[in-house]
Amino acid sequence: MLNRLKQRFAATTLVSAALTMAWRSHGRTNNELVTSLRRNGVYHSERVAEVMLAVDRADFCGSNPYLDSPQSIGYNATISAPHMHASALELLLPKLVNGSHVLDVGSGSGYLTTCMAHLVGQNGVVVGIEHIPQLVNLSLVNIRKNHSQLLDSGRLKIIEGDGRLGYPADSPYEVIHVGAAADSLPQTLVDQLAVGGRMILPLNANDVRNGQRYVQVDKVSDTEIQTKDLMGVIYVPLTSVEHQIGRR
């Protein structure tokens, strides 16, 4: 028992240290940013490095693209900090293989959606669903700067719709990424997750003092899921168009 507690404490300490260092992971170029994130322990996989080098954040972020902090993209939406994108890719990487179906809820700028589309190979399908029509258009412009082949081939789709409802047409999904904080685990998205699939999302904690938690959900069977609390995060809420636009 003592050894298990020590291992758990050590793992928590390492995660906390990596997150502390993450906010220092800036760069003057995309290459410098990706290198800095790796040096600070935010990710370790070569595939994550390759895809983040291939997808230049400046194509998707109009200001301070290489600063490791979230940036506004308008309409009370943000592009997440680079360390959160790197963490998400690392967590989802085992499921991001050739032929995987992926759903990105709240696809926003299109950055992470594009990264995942590169990782699922020619036989994969990645669907970004975004409920703000102006952000749908923005993401398509962003993607076409250097990755139009993903759209033209059908490997990557950007859909206007309510991400809380998922997108049944291309389900089940081996991967679901949710880019906004839900009050509880969305059963509709769990239902669209394939057996053996993985979803990551921020959840609002029941205790307000604990803020939001980043949670990994693995679907073991049609009737069983396993959840893992990963870390504390801060995300915009998963909500309706009207509430998002009206938020102050």
PDB file of C-alpha atoms in Angstrom, residues 3-199:
ATOM      1  CA  ASN A   3       4.578   1.733  -2.360  1.00  0.00           C
ATOM      2  CA  ARG A   4       1.380   2.386  -4.307  1.00  0.00           C
ATOM      3  CA  LEU A   5       0.873   5.672  -2.457  1.00  0.00           C
ATOM      4  CA  LYS A   6       4.459   6.669  -3.175  1.00  0.00           C
ATOM      5  CA  GLN A   7       4.015   5.839  -6.864  1.00  0.00           C
ATOM      6  CA  ARG A   8       0.775   7.821  -7.010  1.00  0.00           C
ATOM      7  CA  PHE A   9       2.391  10.802  -5.267  1.00  0.00           C
ATOM      8  CA  ALA A  10       5.375  10.642  -7.615  1.00  0.00           C
ATOM      9  CA  ALA A  11       3.128  10.513 -10.688  1.00  0.00           C
ATOM     10  CA  THR A  12       1.075  13.468  -9.421  1.00  0.00           C
ATOM     11  CA  THR A  13       4.252  15.420  -8.714  1.00  0.00           C
ATOM     12  CA  LEU A  14       5.552  14.756 -12.231  1.00  0.00           C
ATOM     13  CA  VAL A  15       2.272  15.878 -13.824  1.00  0.00           C
ATOM     14  CA  SER A  16       2.228  19.038 -11.689  1.00  0.00           C
ATOM     15  CA  ALA A  17       5.835  19.791 -12.590  1.00  0.00           C
ATOM     16  CA  ALA A  18       5.138  19.288 -16.294  1.00  0.00           C
ATOM     17  CA  LEU A  19       2.129  21.619 -16.115  1.00  0.00           C
ATOM     18  CA  THR A  20       4.140  24.257 -14.262  1.00  0.00           C
ATOM     19  CA  MET A  21       6.838  24.091 -16.911  1.00  0.00           C
ATOM     20  CA  ALA A  22       4.259  24.016 -19.711  1.00  0.00           C
ATOM     21  CA  TRP A  23       3.386  27.667 -19.270  1.00  0.00           C
ATOM     22  CA  ARG A  24       7.036  28.478 -20.004  1.00  0.00           C
ATOM     23  CA  SER A  25       6.987  26.559 -23.279  1.00  0.00           C
ATOM     24  CA  HIS A  26       7.057  29.557 -25.595  1.00  0.00           C
ATOM     25  CA  GLY A  27       8.920  29.957 -28.867  1.00  0.00           C
ATOM     26  CA  ARG A  28       9.644  32.484 -31.584  1.00  0.00           C
ATOM     27  CA  THR A  29       8.716  29.933 -34.258  1.00  0.00           C
ATOM     28  CA  ASN A  30       6.536  26.854 -34.443  1.00  0.00           C
ATOM     29  CA  ASN A  31       9.634  24.646 -34.317  1.00  0.00           C
ATOM     30  CA  GLU A  32      10.854  26.367 -31.153  1.00  0.00           C
ATOM     31  CA  LEU A  33       7.428  25.988 -29.521  1.00  0.00           C
ATOM     32  CA  VAL A  34       7.198  22.266 -30.285  1.00  0.00           C
ATOM     33  CA  THR A  35      10.756  21.694 -29.074  1.00  0.00           C
ATOM     34  CA  SER A  36      10.089  23.633 -25.869  1.00  0.00           C
ATOM     35  CA  LEU A  37       6.937  21.633 -25.101  1.00  0.00           C
ATOM     36  CA  ARG A  38       8.876  18.404 -25.453  1.00  0.00           C
ATOM     37  CA  ARG A  39      11.805  19.627 -23.384  1.00  0.00           C
ATOM     38  CA  ASN A  40       9.413  20.561 -20.580  1.00  0.00           C
ATOM     39  CA  GLY A  41       7.845  17.098 -20.541  1.00  0.00           C
ATOM     40  CA  VAL A  42       4.429  18.028 -21.924  1.00  0.00           C
ATOM     41  CA  TYR A  43       4.622  15.204 -24.479  1.00  0.00           C
ATOM     42  CA  HIS A  44       7.107  12.455 -25.343  1.00  0.00           C
ATOM     43  CA  SER A  45       5.918  10.744 -28.545  1.00  0.00           C
ATOM     44  CA  GLU A  46       7.658  11.315 -31.853  1.00  0.00           C
ATOM     45  CA  ARG A  47       4.324  11.219 -33.699  1.00  0.00           C
ATOM     46  CA  VAL A  48       3.086  14.171 -31.627  1.00  0.00           C
ATOM     47  CA  ALA A  49       6.241  16.118 -32.463  1.00  0.00           C
ATOM     48  CA  GLU A  50       5.900  15.337 -36.159  1.00  0.00           C
ATOM     49  CA  VAL A  51       2.277  16.416 -36.443  1.00  0.00           C
ATOM     50  CA  MET A  52       2.747  19.605 -34.410  1.00  0.00           C
ATOM     51  CA  LEU A  53       5.703  20.516 -36.610  1.00  0.00           C
ATOM     52  CA  ALA A  54       3.625  19.812 -39.729  1.00  0.00           C
ATOM     53  CA  VAL A  55       0.657  21.934 -38.591  1.00  0.00           C
ATOM     54  CA  ASP A  56       1.868  25.484 -37.967  1.00  0.00           C
ATOM     55  CA  ARG A  57      -0.138  27.083 -35.180  1.00  0.00           C
ATOM     56  CA  ALA A  58       0.198  30.482 -36.895  1.00  0.00           C
ATOM     57  CA  ASP A  59      -2.233  29.279 -39.590  1.00  0.00           C
ATOM     58  CA  PHE A  60      -4.915  28.968 -36.905  1.00  0.00           C
ATOM     59  CA  CYS A  61      -4.103  31.720 -34.418  1.00  0.00           C
ATOM     60  CA  GLY A  62      -4.013  35.355 -35.477  1.00  0.00           C
ATOM     61  CA  SER A  63      -2.086  36.717 -32.501  1.00  0.00           C
ATOM     62  CA  ASN A  64       0.714  35.291 -30.366  1.00  0.00           C
ATOM     63  CA  PRO A  65       0.573  31.847 -32.007  1.00  0.00           C
ATOM     64  CA  TYR A  66       3.736  30.595 -30.297  1.00  0.00           C
ATOM     65  CA  LEU A  67       2.895  31.844 -26.808  1.00  0.00           C
ATOM     66  CA  ASP A  68       1.876  28.970 -24.546  1.00  0.00           C
ATOM     67  CA  SER A  69      -1.460  30.383 -23.478  1.00  0.00           C
ATOM     68  CA  PRO A  70      -5.022  30.342 -24.845  1.00  0.00           C
ATOM     69  CA  GLN A  71      -5.843  33.035 -27.399  1.00  0.00           C
ATOM     70  CA  SER A  72      -9.199  34.520 -28.365  1.00  0.00           C
ATOM     71  CA  ILE A  73     -10.601  33.587 -31.773  1.00  0.00           C
ATOM     72  CA  GLY A  74     -13.758  35.661 -31.308  1.00  0.00           C
ATOM     73  CA  TYR A  75     -17.342  34.864 -30.284  1.00  0.00           C
ATOM     74  CA  ASN A  76     -16.264  34.078 -26.696  1.00  0.00           C
ATOM     75  CA  ALA A  77     -14.199  31.156 -27.967  1.00  0.00           C
ATOM     76  CA  THR A  78     -10.489  30.464 -27.669  1.00  0.00           C
ATOM     77  CA  ILE A  79      -7.811  28.327 -29.226  1.00  0.00           C
ATOM     78  CA  SER A  80      -6.408  26.297 -26.339  1.00  0.00           C
ATOM     79  CA  ALA A  81      -2.864  26.756 -25.101  1.00  0.00           C
ATOM     80  CA  PRO A  82      -0.274  24.696 -27.012  1.00  0.00           C
ATOM     81  CA  HIS A  83       0.490  22.572 -23.945  1.00  0.00           C
ATOM     82  CA  MET A  84      -3.154  21.470 -23.794  1.00  0.00           C
ATOM     83  CA  HIS A  85      -3.135  20.530 -27.478  1.00  0.00           C
ATOM     84  CA  ALA A  86       0.083  18.569 -26.998  1.00  0.00           C
ATOM     85  CA  SER A  87      -1.346  16.845 -23.911  1.00  0.00           C
ATOM     86  CA  ALA A  88      -4.549  15.943 -25.761  1.00  0.00           C
ATOM     87  CA  LEU A  89      -2.644  14.453 -28.688  1.00  0.00           C
ATOM     88  CA  GLU A  90      -0.421  12.443 -26.349  1.00  0.00           C
ATOM     89  CA  LEU A  91      -3.419  11.077 -24.433  1.00  0.00           C
ATOM     90  CA  LEU A  92      -5.341  10.163 -27.587  1.00  0.00           C
ATOM     91  CA  LEU A  93      -2.378   8.901 -29.604  1.00  0.00           C
ATOM     92  CA  PRO A  94      -2.948   5.157 -28.956  1.00  0.00           C
ATOM     93  CA  LYS A  95      -6.364   5.491 -30.615  1.00  0.00           C
ATOM     94  CA  LEU A  96      -5.282   7.834 -33.435  1.00  0.00           C
ATOM     95  CA  VAL A  97      -4.323   5.155 -35.937  1.00  0.00           C
ATOM     96  CA  ASN A  98      -4.996   4.533 -39.611  1.00  0.00           C
ATOM     97  CA  GLY A  99      -8.733   4.135 -40.127  1.00  0.00           C
ATOM     98  CA  SER A 100      -9.872   5.696 -36.849  1.00  0.00           C
ATOM     99  CA  HIS A 101     -13.034   7.774 -36.729  1.00  0.00           C
ATOM    100  CA  VAL A 102     -12.634  10.915 -34.625  1.00  0.00           C
ATOM    101  CA  LEU A 103     -15.059  13.566 -33.366  1.00  0.00           C
ATOM    102  CA  ASP A 104     -13.778  16.967 -32.224  1.00  0.00           C
ATOM    103  CA  VAL A 105     -16.534  18.766 -30.308  1.00  0.00           C
ATOM    104  CA  GLY A 106     -16.116  22.531 -30.397  1.00  0.00           C
ATOM    105  CA  SER A 107     -13.532  22.445 -33.166  1.00  0.00           C
ATOM    106  CA  GLY A 108     -13.097  26.239 -33.129  1.00  0.00           C
ATOM    107  CA  SER A 109     -10.011  27.296 -35.087  1.00  0.00           C
ATOM    108  CA  GLY A 110      -9.600  23.821 -36.601  1.00  0.00           C
ATOM    109  CA  TYR A 111      -6.040  23.362 -35.302  1.00  0.00           C
ATOM    110  CA  LEU A 112      -6.437  20.198 -33.234  1.00  0.00           C
ATOM    111  CA  THR A 113      -8.908  18.763 -35.755  1.00  0.00           C
ATOM    112  CA  THR A 114      -6.259  19.136 -38.460  1.00  0.00           C
ATOM    113  CA  CYS A 115      -3.565  17.533 -36.306  1.00  0.00           C
ATOM    114  CA  MET A 116      -5.773  14.520 -35.650  1.00  0.00           C
ATOM    115  CA  ALA A 117      -6.667  14.223 -39.341  1.00  0.00           C
ATOM    116  CA  HIS A 118      -2.981  13.809 -40.153  1.00  0.00           C
ATOM    117  CA  LEU A 119      -2.679  11.070 -37.523  1.00  0.00           C
ATOM    118  CA  VAL A 120      -5.553   8.830 -38.679  1.00  0.00           C
ATOM    119  CA  GLY A 121      -4.110   8.067 -42.110  1.00  0.00           C
ATOM    120  CA  GLN A 122      -5.794   7.850 -45.492  1.00  0.00           C
ATOM    121  CA  ASN A 123      -8.552   5.566 -44.224  1.00  0.00           C
ATOM    122  CA  GLY A 124      -9.487   7.667 -41.214  1.00  0.00           C
ATOM    123  CA  VAL A 125     -12.221  10.270 -40.804  1.00  0.00           C
ATOM    124  CA  VAL A 126     -12.083  13.282 -38.495  1.00  0.00           C
ATOM    125  CA  VAL A 127     -15.205  15.370 -37.923  1.00  0.00           C
ATOM    126  CA  GLY A 128     -14.972  18.787 -36.320  1.00  0.00           C
ATOM    127  CA  ILE A 129     -18.326  20.053 -35.102  1.00  0.00           C
ATOM    128  CA  GLU A 130     -18.721  23.736 -34.243  1.00  0.00           C
ATOM    129  CA  HIS A 131     -21.936  25.632 -33.475  1.00  0.00           C
ATOM    130  CA  ILE A 132     -20.742  29.159 -34.327  1.00  0.00           C
ATOM    131  CA  PRO A 133     -21.090  29.530 -38.131  1.00  0.00           C
ATOM    132  CA  GLN A 134     -18.426  32.229 -38.328  1.00  0.00           C
ATOM    133  CA  LEU A 135     -15.942  29.889 -36.634  1.00  0.00           C
ATOM    134  CA  VAL A 136     -16.855  27.102 -39.055  1.00  0.00           C
ATOM    135  CA  ASN A 137     -15.923  29.441 -41.910  1.00  0.00           C
ATOM    136  CA  LEU A 138     -12.783  30.635 -40.114  1.00  0.00           C
ATOM    137  CA  SER A 139     -11.574  27.091 -39.540  1.00  0.00           C
ATOM    138  CA  LEU A 140     -12.089  26.167 -43.188  1.00  0.00           C
ATOM    139  CA  VAL A 141     -10.037  29.191 -44.251  1.00  0.00           C
ATOM    140  CA  ASN A 142      -7.345  28.217 -41.746  1.00  0.00           C
ATOM    141  CA  ILE A 143      -7.193  24.607 -42.904  1.00  0.00           C
ATOM    142  CA  ARG A 144      -7.048  25.519 -46.588  1.00  0.00           C
ATOM    143  CA  LYS A 145      -3.890  27.588 -46.058  1.00  0.00           C
ATOM    144  CA  ASN A 146      -1.733  24.454 -46.029  1.00  0.00           C
ATOM    145  CA  HIS A 147      -3.927  21.381 -45.519  1.00  0.00           C
ATOM    146  CA  SER A 148      -6.648  21.595 -48.173  1.00  0.00           C
ATOM    147  CA  GLN A 149      -5.951  18.008 -49.245  1.00  0.00           C
ATOM    148  CA  LEU A 150      -7.480  16.790 -45.984  1.00  0.00           C
ATOM    149  CA  LEU A 151     -10.767  18.512 -46.820  1.00  0.00           C
ATOM    150  CA  ASP A 152     -10.717  17.570 -50.503  1.00  0.00           C
ATOM    151  CA  SER A 153     -10.153  13.886 -49.724  1.00  0.00           C
ATOM    152  CA  GLY A 154     -12.966  13.750 -47.169  1.00  0.00           C
ATOM    153  CA  ARG A 155     -10.601  12.717 -44.393  1.00  0.00           C
ATOM    154  CA  LEU A 156     -11.463  15.950 -42.550  1.00  0.00           C
ATOM    155  CA  LYS A 157     -14.940  17.474 -42.265  1.00  0.00           C
ATOM    156  CA  ILE A 158     -16.051  20.623 -40.473  1.00  0.00           C
ATOM    157  CA  ILE A 159     -19.751  20.538 -39.605  1.00  0.00           C
ATOM    158  CA  GLU A 160     -21.938  23.314 -38.232  1.00  0.00           C
ATOM    159  CA  GLY A 161     -23.995  21.889 -35.394  1.00  0.00           C
ATOM    160  CA  ASP A 162     -24.549  21.427 -31.681  1.00  0.00           C
ATOM    161  CA  GLY A 163     -21.583  19.400 -30.486  1.00  0.00           C
ATOM    162  CA  ARG A 164     -23.459  18.344 -27.360  1.00  0.00           C
ATOM    163  CA  LEU A 165     -25.472  16.066 -29.644  1.00  0.00           C
ATOM    164  CA  GLY A 166     -22.383  14.593 -31.278  1.00  0.00           C
ATOM    165  CA  TYR A 167     -22.513  13.618 -34.935  1.00  0.00           C
ATOM    166  CA  PRO A 168     -24.131  10.182 -35.370  1.00  0.00           C
ATOM    167  CA  ALA A 169     -23.500   9.988 -39.134  1.00  0.00           C
ATOM    168  CA  ASP A 170     -19.847   8.963 -38.737  1.00  0.00           C
ATOM    169  CA  SER A 171     -20.122   7.188 -35.392  1.00  0.00           C
ATOM    170  CA  PRO A 172     -18.987   5.142 -33.601  1.00  0.00           C
ATOM    171  CA  TYR A 173     -15.782   7.050 -32.886  1.00  0.00           C
ATOM    172  CA  GLU A 174     -12.522   5.621 -31.631  1.00  0.00           C
ATOM    173  CA  VAL A 175     -11.680   9.113 -30.373  1.00  0.00           C
ATOM    174  CA  ILE A 176     -13.825  11.964 -29.074  1.00  0.00           C
ATOM    175  CA  HIS A 177     -12.210  15.213 -27.988  1.00  0.00           C
ATOM    176  CA  VAL A 178     -14.362  17.819 -26.265  1.00  0.00           C
ATOM    177  CA  GLY A 179     -12.912  21.318 -26.224  1.00  0.00           C
ATOM    178  CA  ALA A 180     -15.288  22.919 -23.707  1.00  0.00           C
ATOM    179  CA  ALA A 181     -16.302  22.142 -20.127  1.00  0.00           C
ATOM    180  CA  ALA A 182     -19.462  20.115 -19.507  1.00  0.00           C
ATOM    181  CA  ASP A 183     -21.381  20.032 -16.231  1.00  0.00           C
ATOM    182  CA  SER A 184     -21.580  16.239 -16.391  1.00  0.00           C
ATOM    183  CA  LEU A 185     -20.461  13.427 -18.651  1.00  0.00           C
ATOM    184  CA  PRO A 186     -22.545  13.770 -21.867  1.00  0.00           C
ATOM    185  CA  GLN A 187     -24.289  10.425 -22.327  1.00  0.00           C
ATOM    186  CA  THR A 188     -24.975  11.178 -25.996  1.00  0.00           C
ATOM    187  CA  LEU A 189     -21.230  11.352 -26.634  1.00  0.00           C
ATOM    188  CA  VAL A 190     -20.567   8.214 -24.586  1.00  0.00           C
ATOM    189  CA  ASP A 191     -23.140   6.417 -26.750  1.00  0.00           C
ATOM    190  CA  GLN A 192     -21.284   7.499 -29.919  1.00  0.00           C
ATOM    191  CA  LEU A 193     -17.915   6.333 -28.558  1.00  0.00           C
ATOM    192  CA  ALA A 194     -16.804   2.969 -29.962  1.00  0.00           C
ATOM    193  CA  VAL A 195     -16.080   0.085 -27.617  1.00  0.00           C
ATOM    194  CA  GLY A 196     -12.350   0.367 -27.015  1.00  0.00           C
ATOM    195  CA  GLY A 197     -12.508   4.084 -27.786  1.00  0.00           C
ATOM    196  CA  ARG A 198     -11.330   7.034 -25.718  1.00  0.00           C
ATOM    197  CA  MET A 199     -12.837  10.424 -24.952  1.00  0.00           C
TER     198      MET A 199
END
